[in-house]
Coordinates of N, CA and C in Angstrom, one line a residue:
M77 N -9.9 -4.4 -31.8 CA -8.6 -4.8 -31.4 C -7.5 -3.5 -31.0
H78 N -7.2 -2.9 -30.1 CA -6.5 -1.8 -29.6 C -5.0 -2.2 -29.6
R79 N -3.7 -1.1 -29.6 CA -2.5 -1.2 -30.0 C -2.2 -1.9 -29.4
S80 N -2.6 -1.7 -28.0 CA -1.9 -3.1 -26.6 C -2.6 -4.0 -26.8
G81 N -3.0 -4.4 -27.7 CA -3.0 -5.9 -27.8 C -4.3 -6.7 -27.3
L82 N -4.9 -5.9 -26.6 CA -6.3 -6.2 -25.7 C -7.7 -6.0 -26.1
R83 N -8.3 -6.5 -26.6 CA -10.1 -6.7 -26.6 C -11.0 -6.0 -26.0
T84 N -11.9 -5.2 -26.2 CA -12.6 -4.8 -25.5 C -14.4 -5.8 -26.0
R85 N -14.3 -5.8 -25.0 CA -15.9 -6.8 -25.1 C -17.1 -5.9 -25.1
A86 N -18.3 -6.3 -25.6 CA -19.6 -5.7 -25.3 C -20.0 -5.6 -23.7
P87 N -20.3 -4.2 -23.4 CA -20.5 -4.0 -22.2 C -21.5 -5.6 -21.3
R88 N -21.6 -5.7 -20.1 CA -22.6 -6.8 -20.2 C -23.9 -5.8 -19.4
P89 N -24.9 -6.9 -19.7 CA -26.4 -6.4 -19.4 C -26.7 -5.8 -18.0
R90 N -26.9 -4.5 -17.7 CA -27.0 -4.1 -16.1 C -28.5 -5.5 -15.5
A91 N -28.6 -5.2 -14.3 CA -29.0 -6.4 -13.6 C -30.3 -5.5 -13.4
D92 N -31.3 -7.2 -13.8 CA -32.5 -6.0 -13.4 C -33.1 -5.7 -12.0
P93 N -33.4 -5.1 -11.4 CA -33.9 -4.4 -10.5 C -34.6 -5.2 -9.4
G94 N -35.6 -6.1 -10.0 CA -35.9 -6.8 -9.2 C -35.2 -8.1 -8.8
R95 N -34.1 -8.0 -9.4 CA -32.9 -9.9 -9.0 C -32.1 -9.5 -8.3
D96 N -31.6 -10.4 -7.3 CA -31.1 -10.2 -6.8 C -29.4 -10.8 -7.5
P97 N -28.7 -9.4 -7.3 CA -27.4 -9.7 -8.1 C -26.5 -10.4 -7.7
R98 N -26.9 -11.0 -6.6 CA -25.5 -12.0 -6.3 C -25.0 -13.4 -7.0
G99 N -25.8 -13.5 -7.6 CA -25.4 -15.1 -8.4 C -25.5 -14.2 -9.8
Q100 N -25.0 -13.3 -9.9 CA -24.2 -12.5 -11.0 C -23.0 -12.0 -11.2
G101 N -22.1 -12.4 -10.9 CA -20.7 -12.6 -10.7 C -20.2 -11.3 -10.8
H102 N -21.2 -9.8 -10.2 CA -20.3 -9.1 -9.8 C -19.7 -8.1 -8.6
A103 N -19.7 -9.1 -7.6 CA -18.8 -9.2 -6.6 C -17.5 -9.2 -6.5
V104 N -16.6 -8.9 -7.7 CA -15.1 -8.9 -7.6 C -14.2 -8.6 -6.4
G105 N -13.8 -9.4 -6.2 CA -13.2 -8.8 -4.7 C -13.6 -8.8 -3.3
S106 N -14.3 -9.4 -3.6 CA -15.2 -10.0 -2.1 C -14.6 -11.0 -1.1
A107 N -13.7 -11.7 -2.4 CA -13.2 -12.8 -0.8 C -11.7 -11.7 -0.6
P108 N -11.1 -11.1 -1.3 CA -10.2 -10.7 -0.2 C -10.7 -9.8 0.9
L109 N -11.9 -9.3 1.0 CA -12.2 -8.7 1.9 C -13.0 -9.2 3.1
T110 N -13.1 -11.1 2.7 CA -13.6 -11.7 3.4 C -12.3 -11.9 4.8
A111 N -11.5 -12.1 4.1 CA -10.1 -12.6 4.9 C -9.7 -12.1 5.4
L112 N -10.3 -10.4 5.8 CA -9.7 -9.0 6.5 C -10.7 -9.7 7.7
R113 N -12.1 -10.3 7.5 CA -12.5 -11.0 9.2 C -12.4 -11.7 9.5
D114 N -12.6 -12.8 8.5 CA -12.1 -14.3 8.9 C -10.7 -14.8 9.2
L115 N -9.9 -13.9 9.0 CA -8.3 -14.9 9.3 C -7.9 -14.0 10.0
P116 N -6.7 -14.4 10.5 CA -6.0 -13.7 11.3 C -5.1 -12.7 11.4
V117 N -5.5 -11.3 10.6 CA -4.7 -10.7 9.4 C -4.5 -9.3 11.2
D118 N -3.2 -9.2 11.1 CA -3.6 -8.0 12.0 C -2.6 -6.9 10.7
I119 N -2.1 -6.9 9.9 CA -1.4 -5.8 9.2 C -2.0 -5.5 7.7
V120 N -2.2 -4.2 7.5 CA -2.9 -4.4 6.4 C -1.1 -3.7 5.4
K121 N -0.9 -4.2 4.1 CA 0.1 -3.6 3.5 C -0.4 -3.0 2.1
L122 N 0.2 -1.7 2.3 CA -0.3 -1.1 0.6 C 0.8 -1.4 -0.1
D123 N 0.2 -2.2 -1.2 CA 1.0 -2.4 -2.4 C 1.9 -0.9 -2.6
H124 N 2.9 -1.1 -3.4 CA 3.9 -0.4 -4.1 C 3.2 0.6 -4.9
S125 N 3.0 -0.6 -6.0 CA 2.5 0.0 -7.2 C 1.1 1.9 -6.7
F126 N 0.3 1.4 -5.4 CA -0.1 2.6 -5.3 C 0.7 4.0 -4.7
V127 N 1.6 3.5 -4.0 CA 2.3 4.2 -3.4 C 3.2 5.5 -4.5
A128 N 3.2 4.5 -5.6 CA 4.1 5.5 -6.4 C 3.4 6.5 -7.4
R129 N 1.8 5.9 -7.4 CA 1.3 6.8 -8.2 C 0.3 7.1 -7.6
M130 N 0.4 7.6 -6.1 CA -0.6 8.4 -5.0 C -0.8 10.0 -5.7
A131 N 1.2 10.6 -6.0 CA 0.4 12.1 -6.2 C 0.1 12.4 -7.8
A132 N 0.4 11.5 -8.5 CA -0.1 11.9 -9.9 C -1.4 11.5 -10.4
N133 N -2.1 10.2 -9.5 CA -3.1 10.0 -10.2 C -4.4 10.2 -8.7
A134 N -5.6 10.0 -9.1 CA -6.6 10.4 -7.8 C -7.4 9.4 -7.7
T135 N -7.5 8.2 -8.1 CA -7.8 7.0 -8.4 C -7.0 5.9 -7.2
D136 N -5.2 5.8 -7.7 CA -4.8 5.4 -6.6 C -4.5 6.5 -5.4
A137 N -4.7 7.7 -5.1 CA -4.5 8.0 -4.0 C -5.9 7.5 -3.1
T138 N -6.7 7.8 -4.0 CA -8.2 7.7 -2.9 C -8.4 5.9 -2.4
V139 N -7.5 4.9 -3.6 CA -7.4 3.8 -3.0 C -6.6 3.3 -1.8
A140 N -5.6 4.3 -1.8 CA -4.5 4.6 -0.6 C -5.2 4.4 0.9
R141 N -5.7 5.7 0.5 CA -6.5 6.0 1.5 C -7.8 5.4 2.3
A142 N -8.4 4.7 1.3 CA -9.2 4.2 1.8 C -8.5 2.4 2.4
V143 N -7.8 2.1 1.7 CA -6.7 0.9 2.6 C -6.4 1.4 3.5
I144 N -5.5 2.2 4.2 CA -5.1 2.8 5.6 C -6.0 2.9 6.3
D145 N -7.6 4.0 6.0 CA -8.5 3.8 6.9 C -9.3 2.4 7.3
L146 N -9.6 1.7 6.4 CA -9.6 0.7 7.3 C -9.0 -0.7 7.5
G147 N -7.8 -0.7 7.6 CA -7.1 -1.0 8.3 C -6.8 0.0 9.9
N148 N -6.7 1.0 9.9 CA -6.4 1.7 10.9 C -8.2 1.4 11.7
T149 N -9.7 1.5 11.1 CA -10.2 1.4 11.8 C -11.0 0.0 12.4
L150 N -10.1 -0.9 11.6 CA -10.1 -2.5 11.7 C -9.1 -2.9 13.3
G151 N -8.6 -2.0 13.6 CA -6.8 -2.0 14.9 C -5.7 -2.7 13.9
M152 N -5.6 -2.5 12.7 CA -4.6 -3.0 12.6 C -3.9 -2.6 11.8
V153 N -2.4 -2.8 11.6 CA -0.6 -1.9 11.7 C -1.2 -1.5 10.0
T154 N -1.0 -0.8 10.1 CA -1.3 0.0 8.0 C 0.4 0.1 7.6
M155 N 0.4 -0.3 7.2 CA 2.5 -0.1 6.5 C 1.6 -0.4 4.7
A156 N 2.8 0.7 4.6 CA 2.9 1.2 2.6 C 4.3 0.1 2.2
D157 N 4.7 -0.4 1.1 CA 5.8 -0.9 0.5 C 6.1 0.3 -1.0
G158 N 7.1 0.2 -0.9 CA 7.6 0.8 -2.3 C 8.0 2.3 -2.0
I159 N 7.8 2.8 -0.9 CA 8.0 4.3 -0.3 C 10.0 4.8 -0.5
E160 N 9.6 5.4 -1.7 CA 11.0 5.8 -2.3 C 11.2 7.3 -2.5
R161 N 10.8 8.6 -1.9 CA 10.6 9.7 -1.8 C 10.5 10.5 -0.3
A162 N 10.8 11.9 0.0 CA 10.1 12.1 1.4 C 8.5 12.4 1.3
E163 N 8.1 13.2 0.0 CA 7.0 13.4 0.1 C 6.4 12.2 -0.4
Q164 N 6.4 10.6 -0.6 CA 5.4 10.0 0.0 C 5.6 9.2 1.2
F165 N 6.7 9.5 2.3 CA 6.5 9.0 3.9 C 5.6 10.0 4.0
S166 N 5.9 11.6 3.7 CA 4.5 12.6 4.6 C 3.8 12.0 3.9
A167 N 3.5 12.0 2.7 CA 1.6 11.7 2.5 C 1.2 10.9 3.3
L168 N 2.2 9.5 3.0 CA 1.3 8.2 3.5 C 0.7 8.5 5.4
R169 N 2.1 9.3 5.9 CA 1.8 9.2 7.5 C 0.5 10.5 7.9
A170 N 0.1 11.5 6.8 CA -0.6 12.3 7.0 C -2.1 11.4 6.5
I171 N -2.3 10.0 6.0 CA -3.5 9.5 6.2 C -3.4 8.6 7.0
G172 N -2.5 8.3 7.9 CA -2.3 7.6 9.3 C -1.6 6.2 8.8
C173 N -0.7 6.4 8.2 CA 0.2 4.7 7.6 C 1.5 4.9 9.1
V174 N 1.2 4.3 9.3 CA 2.3 4.2 10.4 C 3.8 2.8 10.1
A175 N 3.3 2.4 9.1 CA 4.8 1.9 9.5 C 5.4 1.5 7.6
G176 N 6.3 1.4 6.9 CA 6.8 1.1 5.6 C 7.8 0.4 5.4
Q177 N 8.1 0.5 3.9 CA 9.6 0.2 3.9 C 9.7 0.6 2.2
G178 N 11.1 1.0 2.2 CA 11.4 1.4 0.9 C 12.8 1.8 0.6
Y179 N 13.2 1.7 -0.8 CA 14.5 2.9 -1.1 C 14.3 4.2 -0.2
Y180 N 13.5 5.1 0.5 CA 13.8 6.0 0.8 C 14.7 5.8 2.4
F181 N 14.4 4.8 2.9 CA 14.7 4.4 4.0 C 16.0 3.5 3.8
S182 N 16.3 2.4 3.2 CA 17.4 2.1 2.4 C 17.6 0.9 1.7
R183 N 18.6 0.5 1.0 CA 18.5 -0.4 0.1 C 18.5 -2.1 1.0
P184 N 18.4 -3.2 0.5 CA 18.9 -3.7 1.4 C 19.9 -4.4 1.8
L185 N 19.9 -4.7 3.2 CA 21.2 -4.4 3.9 C 21.4 -6.0 4.5
T186 N 22.3 -5.9 5.2 CA 22.9 -6.9 5.9 C 22.2 -7.2 7.2
A187 N 21.9 -8.0 8.1 CA 21.7 -8.4 9.4 C 22.6 -7.1 10.6
T188 N 24.1 -7.3 10.4 CA 24.7 -6.1 10.9 C 24.5 -4.7 10.8
A189 N 24.0 -4.2 9.2 CA 23.9 -3.3 9.0 C 22.9 -2.6 9.5
V190 N 21.6 -3.5 9.2 CA 20.2 -3.4 10.2 C 20.6 -3.0 11.6
E191 N 21.6 -3.4 12.2 CA 21.1 -2.7 13.7 C 22.2 -1.9 13.7
R192 N 23.2 -1.8 13.4 CA 23.7 -0.1 12.6 C 22.4 0.7 12.8
L193 N 22.1 0.9 11.5 CA 20.8 1.8 11.4 C 20.3 2.2 12.0
L194 N 19.3 0.9 12.5 CA 18.2 1.2 13.7 C 18.7 1.8 15.0
A195 N 19.9 1.8 15.5 CA 20.2 2.2 16.4 C 20.7 4.0 16.4
E196 N 20.9 4.8 14.9 CA 21.7 6.0 14.8 C 20.1 6.9 13.9
C197 N 19.2 5.6 13.5 CA 18.2 6.9 13.4 C 17.2 7.5 14.2
D198 N 17.0 9.0 13.5 CA 16.2 10.0 14.2 C 15.0 10.0 13.3
V199 N 13.9 9.8 14.5 CA 12.4 10.0 13.3 C 12.0 11.4 14.5
G200 N 11.7 12.5 13.6 CA 10.8 13.2 14.6 C 9.6 14.3 13.4
G201 N 8.6 14.4 13.8 CA 7.5 14.8 13.4 C 7.3 13.4 11.6
D202 N 7.2 14.2 10.4 CA 7.8 13.7 9.5 C 8.7 13.8 8.8
E203 N 9.2 13.4 9.3 CA 11.7 13.3 9.0 C 11.8 12.5 9.6
L204 N 12.3 12.2 8.1 CA 13.0 10.9 8.7 C 14.8 11.4 8.9
R205 N 15.2 11.0 9.5 CA 17.2 11.4 9.5 C 17.8 10.5 9.9
L206 N 18.8 10.0 8.7 CA 19.5 8.7 8.5 C 20.5 9.1 9.0
P207 N 21.0 7.8 9.3 CA 22.3 8.0 10.0 C 23.4 8.7 8.7
S208 N 24.4 9.3 9.4 CA 25.2 9.2 7.6 C 26.3 8.2 7.5
F209 N 26.2 7.4 8.2 CA 27.9 6.3 7.8 C 27.4 5.4 6.4
K210 N 28.1 4.5 5.8 CA 27.9 4.1 4.6 C 27.4 3.3 5.2
L211 N 26.1 2.6 4.2 CA 25.4 1.5 4.7 C 26.2 0.3 3.8
E212 N 26.6 -0.9 4.2 CA 26.8 -2.2 3.3 C 25.7 -2.8 2.9
K213 N 25.9 -3.1 1.2 CA 24.7 -3.9 1.2 C 24.5 -5.1 1.4
A214 N 23.6 -5.6 0.9 CA 23.6 -7.4 1.7 C 23.7 -7.9 0.4
G215 N 24.7 -8.9 0.7 CA 25.6 -9.7 -0.2 C 25.6 -11.0 0.0

């Protein structure tokens, strides 16, 4: 038992090279990938947990890049959730992400405030310039 309260288990025996591995339960994640092919999906959204750790964790950065590449290759809109800093916004744009949401852009807003924000935003290159007016919070 580890301090986290999680137990480790003995490693699974390796698949016999002469056997078909499909029946051995090693296809973790295959159902969500088939959804990309079989369902009418047109947006792939990168979870905020990957966005938050992209700069500090090479695995998260690799997963983020792979998800964005896959979505773009399949002709989908690629979106990231949880963008909180300019560096995250720039890094995501650099790997081909075309849409995003998060506190970097704004806190939650009322519909009227969203209309005002969109009317006054200016996006140029990798820089987003938000208007200087005070935004009202959703209530």
